[in-house]
Amino acid sequence: MSNQKERIHLSLPHMSGRESKYIDQAFETNWIAPLGPNVDAFEQELAEYVEAQGAAAVSSGTAAIHLALRLLGVKKGDTIFCSSLTFVASANPILYEGATPVFIDSEPETWNMSPQALEKALIDAKRENSLPKAIVVVNLYGQSAKMDEIVSLCQKFDVPIIEDAAESLGSTYKGKKSGTFGKFGIYSFNGNKIITTSGGGMLVSNDVEALDKARFLATQARDPAPHYQHSQIGFNYRMSNLLAGVGRGQLEVLDDRVRARRAVFERYEKALSSIEGIQFMPELEGTVSNRWLTALTIDQDKLKVTPTDILGALENENIEARPVWKPLHLQPLFDSAKYYSHDDGKSVSDDLFMNGLCLPSGSNMTAEQQVRVIETILKVIKKVIKKDECNC
Ligand SMILES: *Cc1c(COP(=O)(O)O)cnc(C)c1O
């Protein structure tokens, strides 16, 4: 199956050219690692961008979630509520701490945590005297969850929120930046995210003392003493000064990247949304999604194709696309975890997984590349429609 066609990737790094200035500065001053002026400036600049009181730069988004759980005092046996439809990194840190995840379904308007399911879970937990130590709310593919409803429920039950905004940096909810709705917010600068440091993450909060504690924990929890003294478990989670330089150059163009991803989405939508049986991930009124990935669902009965058929056809054309995240409550890793669905007997996240797919969405994608993706999808669908007509 050789294929000469140039590969189209799901989401590639997109450098601005401004990164090298900060990296050169680091080289000139031999401030390669760890920490240093780029780290301090990147933290400050990101905090300013999202309008949070502070930020702590770390080695990954996963590390940021882990630190947030630590800072909230999560211990073995505690319960943590978490969105089910997400990447495993949202929940792995719960297991690092020996805590127990309870997964919450999505609702159809944002594909994110269902306030209805969350309320059920909170009421049950309260009755059983096992309220969660925290909830991890994810903003999938850039779309904010229904934060008003979720924040108000969490206030009512006095449960702190960790907002997993790994995919939603640059998005807004009612004018407020995604990632700033909880006690802690986290971002990821992994290679495929909207901006990247090749690998990295950020913890944000309005509690600057907690962020100082995060920096302490992230540098092996070294006590203030002339010798190396430690009285608690620490981690090696800080971001290097070089990578923070990349981050500074990326942050300068974040708004451009959001515009570009939204333009990619709009082209797909224009070409495909009139097809009955294709439905794009909605954008909740009052929110702006960064459209990190263009996601859609297909009606398999209407179109007589499966997401696997489309993914296969795209792969044959050397185009990388992906299924929607497999919900965590369906993962073997979380076999025994409790799960609350949006409606009794109807799991929204299961449906989204069964029928969904993500299209290549990089901000550096060309219009020609998008045409290739669109034509491939149209071909699969039309081909099947023709076959169907022959059957009549
Ligand atoms: C990417 C991602 C993470 C993890 O970020 P890393 O920087 O790769 O550790 C966490 N949650 C979600 C939803 C993600 O997409």
CSV table of C-alpha atoms in Angstrom, one decimal, residues 8-14 190-195 261 292-293 320 322 359-365:
chain,number,residue,atom,x,y,z
A,8,ILE,CA,-1.8,15.2,6.3
A,9,HIS,CA,-1.5,15.1,10.1
A,10,LEU,CA,-4.1,15.6,12.7
A,11,SER,CA,-2.4,18.5,14.5
A,12,LEU,CA,1.2,19.5,14.0
A,13,PRO,CA,3.3,22.0,15.9
A,14,HIS,CA,3.2,25.4,14.3
A,190,ASN,CA,2.2,18.9,24.2
A,191,GLY,CA,3.2,18.8,20.6
A,192,ASN,CA,-0.3,18.4,19.2
A,193,LYS,CA,-2.0,21.1,21.3
A,194,ILE,CA,-2.9,24.6,20.0
A,195,ILE,CA,0.4,26.0,21.1
A,261,ARG,CA,-8.3,26.6,13.8
A,292,TRP,CA,-8.6,22.6,18.6
A,293,LEU,CA,-9.9,19.7,16.6
A,320,GLU,CA,-4.5,11.1,9.8
A,322,ARG,CA,-9.0,9.9,14.9
A,359,LEU,CA,-10.5,15.6,11.3
A,360,PRO,CA,-7.0,17.0,10.7
A,361,SER,CA,-7.2,20.5,12.2
A,362,GLY,CA,-3.7,22.0,12.4
A,363,SER,CA,-3.4,25.8,12.2
A,364,ASN,CA,-0.8,25.3,9.5
A,365,MET,CA,-3.0,23.2,7.3
